[in-house]
Each structure stands twice: as C-alpha cells, then as structure tokens.
GROMACS .gro file of N, CA and C in nm:
model
  297
    1UNK      N    1   1.034  -0.964   4.742
    1UNK     CA    2   0.977  -0.916   4.616
    1UNK      C    3   0.832  -0.880   4.638
    2UNK      N    4   0.795  -0.766   4.588
    2UNK     CA    5   0.658  -0.726   4.616
    2UNK      C    6   0.591  -0.654   4.501
    3UNK      N    7   0.644  -0.667   4.381
    3UNK     CA    8   0.572  -0.606   4.270
    3UNK      C    9   0.575  -0.695   4.146
    4UNK      N   10   0.490  -0.661   4.055
    4UNK     CA   11   0.471  -0.739   3.933
    4UNK      C   12   0.602  -0.759   3.857
    5UNK      N   13   0.677  -0.651   3.839
    5UNK     CA   14   0.799  -0.659   3.759
    5UNK      C   15   0.901  -0.753   3.821
    6UNK      N   16   0.918  -0.747   3.952
    6UNK     CA   17   1.015  -0.834   4.019
    6UNK      C   18   0.973  -0.981   4.011
    7UNK      N   19   0.845  -1.006   4.028
    7UNK     CA   20   0.796  -1.144   4.021
    7UNK      C   21   0.814  -1.199   3.880
    8UNK      N   22   0.773  -1.121   3.780
    8UNK     CA   23   0.787  -1.166   3.641
    8UNK      C   24   0.934  -1.185   3.604
    9UNK      N   25   1.020  -1.096   3.652
    9UNK     CA   26   1.163  -1.110   3.623
    9UNK      C   27   1.218  -1.239   3.682
   10UNK      N   28   1.180  -1.269   3.806
   10UNK     CA   29   1.225  -1.394   3.867
   10UNK      C   30   1.177  -1.514   3.786
   11UNK      N   31   1.049  -1.514   3.748
   11UNK     CA   32   0.995  -1.626   3.671
   11UNK      C   33   1.065  -1.640   3.537
   12UNK      N   34   1.090  -1.527   3.469
   12UNK     CA   35   1.160  -1.531   3.340
   12UNK      C   36   1.303  -1.582   3.357
   13UNK      N   37   1.373  -1.527   3.456
   13UNK     CA   38   1.514  -1.565   3.476
   13UNK      C   39   1.530  -1.712   3.515
   14UNK      N   40   1.426  -1.769   3.575
   14UNK     CA   41   1.434  -1.906   3.625
   14UNK      C   42   1.340  -2.002   3.552
   15UNK      N   43   1.288  -1.959   3.439
   15UNK     CA   44   1.189  -2.039   3.366
   15UNK      C   45   1.241  -2.179   3.332
   16UNK      N   46   1.361  -2.187   3.281
   16UNK     CA   47   1.415  -2.317   3.240
   16UNK      C   48   1.433  -2.408   3.361
   17UNK      N   49   1.492  -2.355   3.466
   17UNK     CA   50   1.514  -2.434   3.588
   17UNK      C   51   1.381  -2.478   3.648
   18UNK      N   52   1.286  -2.386   3.658
   18UNK     CA   53   1.154  -2.420   3.714
   18UNK      C   54   1.083  -2.523   3.627
   19UNK      N   55   1.091  -2.504   3.496
   19UNK     CA   56   1.024  -2.596   3.403
   19UNK      C   57   1.081  -2.737   3.414
   20UNK      N   58   1.212  -2.747   3.423
   20UNK     CA   59   1.275  -2.879   3.433
   20UNK      C   60   1.251  -2.943   3.570
   21UNK      N   61   1.269  -2.867   3.674
   21UNK     CA   62   1.256  -2.922   3.810
   21UNK      C   63   1.112  -2.963   3.841
   22UNK      N   64   1.016  -2.882   3.795
   22UNK     CA   65   0.876  -2.907   3.831
   22UNK      C   66   0.793  -2.959   3.713
   23UNK      N   67   0.859  -2.993   3.604
   23UNK     CA   68   0.793  -3.055   3.487
   23UNK      C   69   0.678  -2.969   3.434
   24UNK      N   70   0.710  -2.843   3.404
   24UNK     CA   71   0.609  -2.749   3.357
   24UNK      C   72   0.630  -2.716   3.210
   25UNK      N   73   0.520  -2.697   3.138
   25UNK     CA   74   0.529  -2.648   3.002
   25UNK      C   75   0.499  -2.499   2.997
   26UNK      N   76   0.426  -2.448   3.098
   26UNK     CA   77   0.395  -2.305   3.105
   26UNK      C   78   0.392  -2.261   3.251
   27UNK      N   79   0.433  -2.137   3.273
   27UNK     CA   80   0.422  -2.076   3.406
   27UNK      C   81   0.395  -1.928   3.386
   28UNK      N   82   0.305  -1.875   3.468
   28UNK     CA   83   0.271  -1.735   3.455
   28UNK      C   84   0.212  -1.678   3.583
   29UNK      N   85   0.188  -1.550   3.578
   29UNK     CA   86   0.133  -1.475   3.690
   29UNK      C   87  -0.008  -1.431   3.655
   30UNK      N   88  -0.099  -1.436   3.752
   30UNK     CA   89  -0.233  -1.381   3.730
   30UNK      C   90  -0.281  -1.319   3.861
   31UNK      N   91  -0.399  -1.264   3.859
   31UNK     CA   92  -0.456  -1.207   3.981
   31UNK      C   93  -0.409  -1.065   4.007
   32UNK      N   94  -0.414  -1.027   4.134
   32UNK     CA   95  -0.389  -0.887   4.171
   32UNK      C   96  -0.248  -0.840   4.133
   33UNK      N   97  -0.148  -0.924   4.145
   33UNK     CA   98  -0.013  -0.881   4.107
   33UNK      C   99  -0.003  -0.860   3.956
   34UNK      N  100  -0.066  -0.943   3.878
   34UNK     CA  101  -0.064  -0.926   3.732
   34UNK      C  102  -0.135  -0.798   3.692
   35UNK      N  103  -0.242  -0.765   3.763
   35UNK     CA  104  -0.317  -0.642   3.734
   35UNK      C  105  -0.251  -0.519   3.793
   36UNK      N  106  -0.164  -0.538   3.891
   36UNK     CA  107  -0.099  -0.425   3.956
   36UNK      C  108  -0.182  -0.362   4.066
   37UNK      N  109  -0.284  -0.433   4.114
   37UNK     CA  110  -0.368  -0.377   4.221
   37UNK      C  111  -0.358  -0.459   4.350
   38UNK      N  112  -0.242  -0.519   4.373
   38UNK     CA  113  -0.220  -0.599   4.494
   38UNK      C  114  -0.220  -0.510   4.618
   39UNK      N  115  -0.250  -0.573   4.729
   39UNK     CA  116  -0.247  -0.508   4.860
   39UNK      C  117  -0.133  -0.570   4.941
   40UNK      N  118  -0.097  -0.509   5.054
   40UNK     CA  119   0.012  -0.565   5.135
   40UNK      C  120  -0.012  -0.710   5.177
   41UNK      N  121  -0.137  -0.752   5.187
   41UNK     CA  122  -0.167  -0.889   5.230
   41UNK      C  123  -0.198  -0.983   5.113
   42UNK      N  124  -0.188  -0.934   4.991
   42UNK     CA  125  -0.221  -1.016   4.874
   42UNK      C  126  -0.124  -1.132   4.859
   43UNK      N  127  -0.178  -1.244   4.812
   43UNK     CA  128  -0.090  -1.356   4.779
   43UNK      C  129  -0.052  -1.345   4.631
   44UNK      N  130   0.045  -1.425   4.593
   44UNK     CA  131   0.091  -1.429   4.454
   44UNK      C  132   0.022  -1.547   4.387
   45UNK      N  133  -0.048  -1.520   4.278
   45UNK     CA  134  -0.121  -1.623   4.205
   45UNK      C  135  -0.040  -1.667   4.084
   46UNK      N  136  -0.008  -1.795   4.080
   46UNK     CA  137   0.074  -1.852   3.973
   46UNK      C  138  -0.009  -1.953   3.895
   47UNK      N  139  -0.004  -1.940   3.764
   47UNK     CA  140  -0.076  -2.030   3.674
   47UNK      C  141   0.027  -2.122   3.608
   48UNK      N  142   0.002  -2.252   3.614
   48UNK     CA  143   0.097  -2.348   3.556
   48UNK      C  144   0.025  -2.445   3.463
   49UNK      N  145   0.105  -2.505   3.378
   49UNK     CA  146   0.059  -2.618   3.297
   49UNK      C  147   0.168  -2.724   3.306
   50UNK      N  148   0.140  -2.834   3.378
   50UNK     CA  149   0.241  -2.939   3.390
   50UNK      C  150   0.252  -3.021   3.262
   51UNK      N  151   0.367  -3.084   3.246
   51UNK     CA  152   0.385  -3.176   3.134
   51UNK      C  153   0.283  -3.289   3.147
   52UNK      N  154   0.243  -3.345   3.036
   52UNK     CA  155   0.144  -3.454   3.038
   52UNK      C  156   0.190  -3.572   3.122
   53UNK      N  157   0.319  -3.602   3.116
   53UNK     CA  158   0.369  -3.720   3.186
   53UNK      C  159   0.420  -3.688   3.327
   54UNK      N  160   0.396  -3.568   3.376
   54UNK     CA  161   0.442  -3.531   3.511
   54UNK      C  162   0.376  -3.621   3.615
   55UNK      N  163   0.459  -3.679   3.699
   55UNK     CA  164   0.410  -3.766   3.805
   55UNK      C  165   0.416  -3.691   3.937
   56UNK      N  166   0.333  -3.734   4.030
   56UNK     CA  167   0.331  -3.672   4.163
   56UNK      C  168   0.312  -3.521   4.153
   57UNK      N  169   0.217  -3.479   4.070
   57UNK     CA  170   0.197  -3.337   4.047
   57UNK      C  171   0.165  -3.261   4.176
   58UNK      N  172   0.096  -3.325   4.269
   58UNK     CA  173   0.064  -3.257   4.394
   58UNK      C  174   0.190  -3.229   4.476
   59UNK      N  175   0.283  -3.324   4.476
   59UNK     CA  176   0.411  -3.302   4.544
   59UNK      C  177   0.490  -3.192   4.475
   60UNK      N  178   0.490  -3.194   4.342
   60UNK     CA  179   0.562  -3.092   4.267
   60UNK      C  180   0.503  -2.954   4.292
   61UNK      N  181   0.370  -2.944   4.293
   61UNK     CA  182   0.305  -2.816   4.319
   61UNK      C  183   0.336  -2.767   4.460
   62UNK      N  184   0.337  -2.858   4.556
   62UNK     CA  185   0.370  -2.820   4.694
   62UNK      C  186   0.513  -2.766   4.701
   63UNK      N  187   0.606  -2.836   4.639
   63UNK     CA  188   0.746  -2.792   4.641
   63UNK      C  189   0.764  -2.658   4.569
   64UNK      N  190   0.695  -2.641   4.457
   64UNK     CA  191   0.700  -2.513   4.385
   64UNK      C  192   0.643  -2.401   4.471
   65UNK      N  193   0.530  -2.426   4.534
   65UNK     CA  194   0.467  -2.326   4.620
   65UNK      C  195   0.562  -2.284   4.733
   66UNK      N  196   0.625  -2.381   4.796
   66UNK     CA  197   0.717  -2.351   4.907
   66UNK      C  198   0.838  -2.270   4.858
   67UNK      N  199   0.892  -2.307   4.744
   67UNK     CA  200   1.005  -2.233   4.689
   67UNK      C  201   0.967  -2.088   4.660
   68UNK      N  202   0.851  -2.068   4.597
   68UNK     CA  203   0.807  -1.933   4.561
   68UNK      C  204   0.768  -1.852   4.684
   69UNK      N  205   0.710  -1.916   4.785
   69UNK     CA  206   0.678  -1.846   4.909
   69UNK      C  207   0.804  -1.787   4.972
   70UNK      N  208   0.910  -1.864   4.973
   70UNK     CA  209   1.036  -1.815   5.028
   70UNK      C  210   1.094  -1.703   4.942
   71UNK      N  211   1.086  -1.720   4.812
   71UNK     CA  212   1.141  -1.621   4.719
   71UNK      C  213   1.067  -1.488   4.727
   72UNK      N  214   0.934  -1.493   4.731
   72UNK     CA  215   0.853  -1.371   4.728
   72UNK      C  216   0.815  -1.321   4.867
   73UNK      N  217   0.842  -1.401   4.969
   73UNK     CA  218   0.807  -1.368   5.107
   73UNK      C  219   0.657  -1.337   5.121
   74UNK      N  220   0.576  -1.418   5.054
   74UNK     CA  221   0.431  -1.404   5.054
   74UNK      C  222   0.369  -1.542   5.034
   75UNK      N  223   0.242  -1.553   5.068
   75UNK     CA  224   0.170  -1.675   5.035
   75UNK      C  225   0.157  -1.684   4.883
   76UNK      N  226   0.155  -1.806   4.834
   76UNK     CA  227   0.147  -1.830   4.690
   76UNK      C  228   0.036  -1.931   4.664
   77UNK      N  229  -0.050  -1.899   4.568
   77UNK     CA  230  -0.151  -1.993   4.521
   77UNK      C  231  -0.109  -2.040   4.382
   78UNK      N  232  -0.117  -2.171   4.360
   78UNK     CA  233  -0.083  -2.228   4.231
   78UNK      C  234  -0.207  -2.291   4.171
   79UNK      N  235  -0.231  -2.261   4.046
   79UNK     CA  236  -0.352  -2.307   3.979
   79UNK      C  237  -0.315  -2.365   3.843
   80UNK      N  238  -0.375  -2.479   3.811
   80UNK     CA  239  -0.361  -2.536   3.678
   80UNK      C  240  -0.478  -2.489   3.593
   81UNK      N  241  -0.448  -2.441   3.474
   81UNK     CA  242  -0.552  -2.386   3.387
   81UNK      C  243  -0.666  -2.484   3.364
   82UNK      N  244  -0.635  -2.612   3.347
   82UNK     CA  245  -0.739  -2.709   3.316
   82UNK      C  246  -0.838  -2.729   3.430
   83UNK      N  247  -0.802  -2.688   3.552
   83UNK     CA  248  -0.892  -2.705   3.666
   83UNK      C  249  -0.969  -2.579   3.702
   84UNK      N  250  -0.952  -2.473   3.625
   84UNK     CA  251  -1.026  -2.350   3.653
   84UNK      C  252  -1.170  -2.370   3.607
   85UNK      N  253  -1.263  -2.336   3.694
   85UNK     CA  254  -1.405  -2.346   3.658
   85UNK      C  255  -1.434  -2.256   3.538
   86UNK      N  256  -1.518  -2.304   3.448
   86UNK     CA  257  -1.544  -2.233   3.323
   86UNK      C  258  -1.594  -2.090   3.345
   87UNK      N  259  -1.667  -2.068   3.452
   87UNK     CA  260  -1.717  -1.933   3.479
   87UNK      C  261  -1.602  -1.835   3.506
   88UNK      N  262  -1.500  -1.879   3.578
   88UNK     CA  263  -1.389  -1.792   3.617
   88UNK      C  264  -1.279  -1.783   3.512
   89UNK      N  265  -1.272  -1.882   3.425
   89UNK     CA  266  -1.160  -1.894   3.331
   89UNK      C  267  -1.135  -1.767   3.249
   90UNK      N  268  -1.237  -1.706   3.187
   90UNK     CA  269  -1.208  -1.586   3.107
   90UNK      C  270  -1.147  -1.472   3.189
   91UNK      N  271  -1.191  -1.457   3.312
   91UNK     CA  272  -1.140  -1.349   3.397
   91UNK      C  273  -0.995  -1.375   3.439
   92UNK      N  274  -0.966  -1.499   3.470
   92UNK     CA  275  -0.830  -1.534   3.510
   92UNK      C  276  -0.734  -1.525   3.392
   93UNK      N  277  -0.773  -1.580   3.279
   93UNK     CA  278  -0.684  -1.580   3.163
   93UNK      C  279  -0.665  -1.440   3.105
   94UNK      N  280  -0.762  -1.353   3.125
   94UNK     CA  281  -0.750  -1.215   3.077
   94UNK      C  282  -0.632  -1.145   3.145
   95UNK      N  283  -0.611  -1.177   3.272
   95UNK     CA  284  -0.504  -1.114   3.349
   95UNK      C  285  -0.372  -1.190   3.343
   96UNK      N  286  -0.373  -1.312   3.294
   96UNK     CA  287  -0.254  -1.398   3.299
   96UNK      C  288  -0.141  -1.343   3.214
   97UNK      N  289  -0.022  -1.350   3.270
   97UNK     CA  290   0.100  -1.310   3.199
   97UNK      C  291   0.195  -1.429   3.206
   98UNK      N  292   0.209  -1.499   3.094
   98UNK     CA  293   0.300  -1.614   3.089
   98UNK      C  294   0.440  -1.565   3.055
   99UNK      N  295   0.538  -1.634   3.111
   99UNK     CA  296   0.678  -1.597   3.082
   99UNK      C  297   0.739  -1.699   2.987
   0.00000   0.00000   0.00000
C-alpha cells in the first residue's frame, strides 16, 4: 500500500479489530500521507488514542507498529495525541484524518 486512500481504507475496514486488539479509542493518519505529499521513502504516521485502562501500552504500540509495517510495507511511526508537544500539535492535528 502506498497511498492515502489505501491506508485509510485499511484503517477503516479494520477499525473494530484494531481498536479491540490494541485497546484504542481513536486511530488516524497524519503527516505526508494524509497531506498527499509523501515520497517513496516516507513513513506512515499514525495517530492513536489508547483506552484509559490500556495496560502495557508500549507493547501494544510496538505490536501495532509491526503489524502496520507489514501491511503497508513501510516504516510506521505511532504517536499519541497527548504526547505531542504543544508547538507541533496544531500542525499535526490539522492534517489528521481519523477513521
């Protein structure tokens, strides 16, 4: 998969499974793929919001990253909205597309 539409379609089609398996309340795309200006070497930027009671979030994020890397055949960065530095937050959220 190498374009915005395919990535968003995968996330939409698998939203329930991903949400249950990785304890997410939100998942979305941001960055160059969301804007449509990705390059051949661009990674896929995924924005998540885990459930409040999610345990072992670092393990869950690692497993999610590995699953998506295989699916998209690209490096994947996963970011939680609450950890985005305030300076960058408006720019990231402006591009974010939640499914």
